[in-house]
Amino acid sequence: MGETREPSTIAVEQRLDGPGREFTNAHLIGGGIASLASAAYLIKDGDVPGRNICIYEETGVMGGSLDGEGSPEHNYVIRGGRMFTEEAYTCMFDLLSFIPSLTAPGKSVKDEIYEFNARVKSHSNSRLVKDGRKIDASAMGLSNKDRLDLVAIMATSEESLGARRIEDIFEPSFFKTNFWYMWCTTFAFQPWHSAVELKRYLLRFIQEFPRIHTLAGVRRTPYNQYDSIVLPVTTWLKERGVRFLMEAKVTGVDFKYGPDGKAVERIHYRRGDVQHAVDVGPADLVFVTNGSMTAASSLGTMSSPPTLGTKAEGGSWALWETLASDHADFGRPSAFNGNVTESKWLSFTATLRDPTFLKLMEEFTGNKAGTGGLVTLIDSNWLMSAVIPYQPHFINQPEDVHVFWGYGLFPDQEGNFVKKKMSNCTGEELLVELWRHLRFDDHIPLMLTTATCMPCMMPFITSQFMPRVKGDRPLVRPVGTTNIAFIGQYCEIPDDVVFTVEYSVRSAQTAVYSLLRIDKDVSPLYKAHHDVGVLFSSLKTMFH
Ligand SMILES: Cc1cc2nc3c(=O)[nH]c(=O)nc-3n(C[C@H](O)[C@H](O)[C@H](O)COP(=O)(O)OP(=O)(O)OC[C@H]3O[C@@H](n4cnc5c(N)ncnc54)[C@H](O)[C@@H]3O)c2cc1C
């Protein structure tokens, strides 16, 4: 099939009038927060007119992994419930400081989130549960050897750690401590994940050590992150003329080589049955979100389990693999997408039309909805956790409907009560397993009559945590290129940590300031480990 050829989005004649940002086009591949943030900074700090910016998104929805959708009739789904912290999320809160809230007139999204958290404070009274009872999670349970290993990994250079796994550093008993149960379920680490990434996390979030058992450092959005973040950001961009090319899958990028290095000259994308090619001029910019943690994710239903997708689904991995096969400096995607057994897990969203579960949970935990956060069942074979967010969790959620979210880190294990692998369970079976762990057995028949639960399998959800070495992730601005940047979770940014919205927004700031040569610093990386007070209280916690 032939390709339709298109000039770069704005009228080419305009560009001939003279150089300048008025005549710069920006092509952003992927509609996640990395691209949305890039578009916002191109406009705000780069003076690129919104009408010159085009975002190519292969699905029908913007926001990528930062999702939330549904209705009371058709069930709600959030693939994830996100936690942020005020100190560590400098880039994300910088972005949200100039985006107006849609639900709090006259306020920025940042102000709205800060005010919400001042009103609904996080303080878990029930972080860990065993044998149907909450346990004292303030006791970390670390041995002297564990403490030494923690200090050692923080002090070892990334080069020395190389592709080692976390389990190569610590004793097997470390993975049975309260510290590990809380750390691994808060951040979704597995023992086989990258030791380098754990080191970065320990340093980046060392200020959370003393409050890891209460999650008091966690900040949340008033609604799910699609409603509270993606919607206001896309609204702001639309008002400025940014074009959203939905259901447009980018399949390839052509380069030309000149004295300054290589430059993108064409983008190929598919929309419906038609293959398109769009020209990219020398003054134009291309931002590529390479890889996605939610690629190939699939939903089950109350009566059917989800299926396990592959990297062949969607354009995310395919595009990165195509680029990397031609350009050695564009990273090695196989380091991240090559082991689904180790990168997958399963989450679920329940829509409840009866208040029983929320009431039982409030009594059990001692937390009102929205104030507790993760409740982890440490004797669950699936290492299951559940979160009851503040209600309503969706802008369109009626008062008599409740939504909660949960996940399990070991989907290949058989349940303790439902004798099936978590990955083979229906929504109903997931609820039964959770509720039996909590000893809510008597109420299960009633609760099931009005509940629906949507399982979600994500084959690549922790792919960004897989062991990696230098060069596996491309630099945001690969050396020797002139008009391309890599953004998102699989580009290299020194010291910062993936599996965060912060990392994607930091990549966006870095890409925009560097490509446009803007004389402005990227929001500073919060380094709590330089603070003696924080170090002291963290050390004290390790002895608790
Ligand atoms: C279950 C879960 C829990 C999480 N918890 C937290 C948390 O507690 N705190 C936190 O900070 N973060 C959390 N995150 C992570 C955070 O949501 C992500 O890091 C962030 O949303 C990634 O954004 P991104 O734009 O970099 O990539 P993505 O959101 O993955 O966006 C990529 C987009 O590009 C599109 N795309 C890919 N390839 C192509 C192509 N070839 N053509 C066109 N379109 C393409 C995809 O469809 C997708 O929309 C969580 C995520 C999940 C899923």
PDB file of N, CA and C in Angstrom, residues 243-274:
ATOM      1  N   ARG A 243      -2.413  20.039  18.378  1.00  0.00           N
ATOM      2  CA  ARG A 243      -3.194  19.040  17.632  1.00  0.00           C
ATOM      3  C   ARG A 243      -2.957  17.664  18.234  1.00  0.00           C
ATOM      4  N   PHE A 244      -4.035  16.934  18.472  1.00  0.00           N
ATOM      5  CA  PHE A 244      -3.940  15.568  18.988  1.00  0.00           C
ATOM      6  C   PHE A 244      -4.351  14.628  17.863  1.00  0.00           C
ATOM      7  N   LEU A 245      -3.401  13.913  17.336  1.00  0.00           N
ATOM      8  CA  LEU A 245      -3.702  12.984  16.247  1.00  0.00           C
ATOM      9  C   LEU A 245      -3.939  11.610  16.871  1.00  0.00           C
ATOM     10  N   MET A 246      -5.225  11.301  17.095  1.00  0.00           N
ATOM     11  CA  MET A 246      -5.553  10.069  17.812  1.00  0.00           C
ATOM     12  C   MET A 246      -5.545   8.882  16.850  1.00  0.00           C
ATOM     13  N   GLU A 247      -5.340   7.698  17.427  1.00  0.00           N
ATOM     14  CA  GLU A 247      -5.289   6.444  16.664  1.00  0.00           C
ATOM     15  C   GLU A 247      -4.296   6.535  15.523  1.00  0.00           C
ATOM     16  N   ALA A 248      -3.215   7.226  15.783  1.00  0.00           N
ATOM     17  CA  ALA A 248      -2.136   7.374  14.799  1.00  0.00           C
ATOM     18  C   ALA A 248      -0.903   6.673  15.360  1.00  0.00           C
ATOM     19  N   LYS A 249      -0.573   5.536  14.773  1.00  0.00           N
ATOM     20  CA  LYS A 249       0.567   4.748  15.275  1.00  0.00           C
ATOM     21  C   LYS A 249       1.811   5.054  14.453  1.00  0.00           C
ATOM     22  N   VAL A 250       2.825   5.575  15.115  1.00  0.00           N
ATOM     23  CA  VAL A 250       4.063   5.897  14.396  1.00  0.00           C
ATOM     24  C   VAL A 250       4.846   4.599  14.189  1.00  0.00           C
ATOM     25  N   THR A 251       5.223   4.361  12.933  1.00  0.00           N
ATOM     26  CA  THR A 251       5.858   3.084  12.600  1.00  0.00           C
ATOM     27  C   THR A 251       7.348   3.223  12.254  1.00  0.00           C
ATOM     28  N   GLY A 252       7.771   4.431  11.923  1.00  0.00           N
ATOM     29  CA  GLY A 252       9.182   4.581  11.577  1.00  0.00           C
ATOM     30  C   GLY A 252       9.581   6.038  11.475  1.00  0.00           C
ATOM     31  N   VAL A 253      10.873   6.261  11.517  1.00  0.00           N
ATOM     32  CA  VAL A 253      11.426   7.619  11.451  1.00  0.00           C
ATOM     33  C   VAL A 253      12.641   7.568  10.527  1.00  0.00           C
ATOM     34  N   ASP A 254      12.687   8.435   9.541  1.00  0.00           N
ATOM     35  CA  ASP A 254      13.854   8.474   8.635  1.00  0.00           C
ATOM     36  C   ASP A 254      14.807   9.589   9.058  1.00  0.00           C
ATOM     37  N   PHE A 255      16.092   9.346   8.850  1.00  0.00           N
ATOM     38  CA  PHE A 255      17.108  10.350   9.216  1.00  0.00           C
ATOM     39  C   PHE A 255      17.883  10.765   7.979  1.00  0.00           C
ATOM     40  N   LYS A 256      18.404  11.979   8.051  1.00  0.00           N
ATOM     41  CA  LYS A 256      19.402  12.351   7.050  1.00  0.00           C
ATOM     42  C   LYS A 256      20.652  12.825   7.803  1.00  0.00           C
ATOM     43  N   TYR A 257      21.782  12.716   7.123  1.00  0.00           N
ATOM     44  CA  TYR A 257      23.049  12.971   7.803  1.00  0.00           C
ATOM     45  C   TYR A 257      23.698  14.220   7.235  1.00  0.00           C
ATOM     46  N   GLY A 258      24.132  15.113   8.117  1.00  0.00           N
ATOM     47  CA  GLY A 258      24.779  16.343   7.670  1.00  0.00           C
ATOM     48  C   GLY A 258      25.985  16.632   8.539  1.00  0.00           C
ATOM     49  N   PRO A 259      26.635  17.785   8.301  1.00  0.00           N
ATOM     50  CA  PRO A 259      27.838  18.110   9.067  1.00  0.00           C
ATOM     51  C   PRO A 259      27.574  18.231  10.571  1.00  0.00           C
ATOM     52  N   ASP A 260      26.343  18.598  10.959  1.00  0.00           N
ATOM     53  CA  ASP A 260      26.042  18.762  12.392  1.00  0.00           C
ATOM     54  C   ASP A 260      25.620  17.447  13.053  1.00  0.00           C
ATOM     55  N   GLY A 261      25.428  16.398  12.270  1.00  0.00           N
ATOM     56  CA  GLY A 261      24.981  15.124  12.838  1.00  0.00           C
ATOM     57  C   GLY A 261      23.748  14.629  12.109  1.00  0.00           C
ATOM     58  N   LYS A 262      23.052  13.681  12.751  1.00  0.00           N
ATOM     59  CA  LYS A 262      21.873  13.147  12.055  1.00  0.00           C
ATOM     60  C   LYS A 262      20.610  13.861  12.525  1.00  0.00           C
ATOM     61  N   ALA A 263      19.685  14.017  11.584  1.00  0.00           N
ATOM     62  CA  ALA A 263      18.439  14.734  11.882  1.00  0.00           C
ATOM     63  C   ALA A 263      17.265  13.955  11.300  1.00  0.00           C
ATOM     64  N   VAL A 264      16.159  13.970  12.040  1.00  0.00           N
ATOM     65  CA  VAL A 264      14.951  13.332  11.508  1.00  0.00           C
ATOM     66  C   VAL A 264      14.475  14.143  10.313  1.00  0.00           C
ATOM     67  N   GLU A 265      14.150  13.445   9.229  1.00  0.00           N
ATOM     68  CA  GLU A 265      13.601  14.172   8.074  1.00  0.00           C
ATOM     69  C   GLU A 265      12.183  13.722   7.723  1.00  0.00           C
ATOM     70  N   ARG A 266      11.751  12.601   8.301  1.00  0.00           N
ATOM     71  CA  ARG A 266      10.399  12.135   7.980  1.00  0.00           C
ATOM     72  C   ARG A 266       9.887  11.209   9.088  1.00  0.00           C
ATOM     73  N   ILE A 267       8.574  11.289   9.327  1.00  0.00           N
ATOM     74  CA  ILE A 267       7.928  10.380  10.282  1.00  0.00           C
ATOM     75  C   ILE A 267       6.878   9.581   9.516  1.00  0.00           C
ATOM     76  N   HIS A 268       6.843   8.277   9.741  1.00  0.00           N
ATOM     77  CA  HIS A 268       5.825   7.428   9.110  1.00  0.00           C
ATOM     78  C   HIS A 268       4.815   7.017  10.167  1.00  0.00           C
ATOM     79  N   TYR A 269       3.552   7.180   9.856  1.00  0.00           N
ATOM     80  CA  TYR A 269       2.548   6.711  10.807  1.00  0.00           C
ATOM     81  C   TYR A 269       1.354   6.108  10.084  1.00  0.00           C
ATOM     82  N   ARG A 270       0.648   5.276  10.830  1.00  0.00           N
ATOM     83  CA  ARG A 270      -0.509   4.587  10.263  1.00  0.00           C
ATOM     84  C   ARG A 270      -1.753   5.049  11.002  1.00  0.00           C
ATOM     85  N   ARG A 271      -2.777   5.364  10.236  1.00  0.00           N
ATOM     86  CA  ARG A 271      -4.050   5.770  10.839  1.00  0.00           C
ATOM     87  C   ARG A 271      -5.141   5.028  10.093  1.00  0.00           C
ATOM     88  N   GLY A 272      -5.869   4.156  10.776  1.00  0.00           N
ATOM     89  CA  GLY A 272      -6.816   3.291  10.080  1.00  0.00           C
ATOM     90  C   GLY A 272      -6.052   2.435   9.087  1.00  0.00           C
ATOM     91  N   ASP A 273      -6.521   2.444   7.838  1.00  0.00           N
ATOM     92  CA  ASP A 273      -5.848   1.627   6.817  1.00  0.00           C
ATOM     93  C   ASP A 273      -4.828   2.419   6.032  1.00  0.00           C
ATOM     94  N   VAL A 274      -4.648   3.682   6.391  1.00  0.00           N
ATOM     95  CA  VAL A 274      -3.807   4.535   5.548  1.00  0.00           C
ATOM     96  C   VAL A 274      -2.447   4.779   6.204  1.00  0.00           C
TER      97      VAL A 274
END
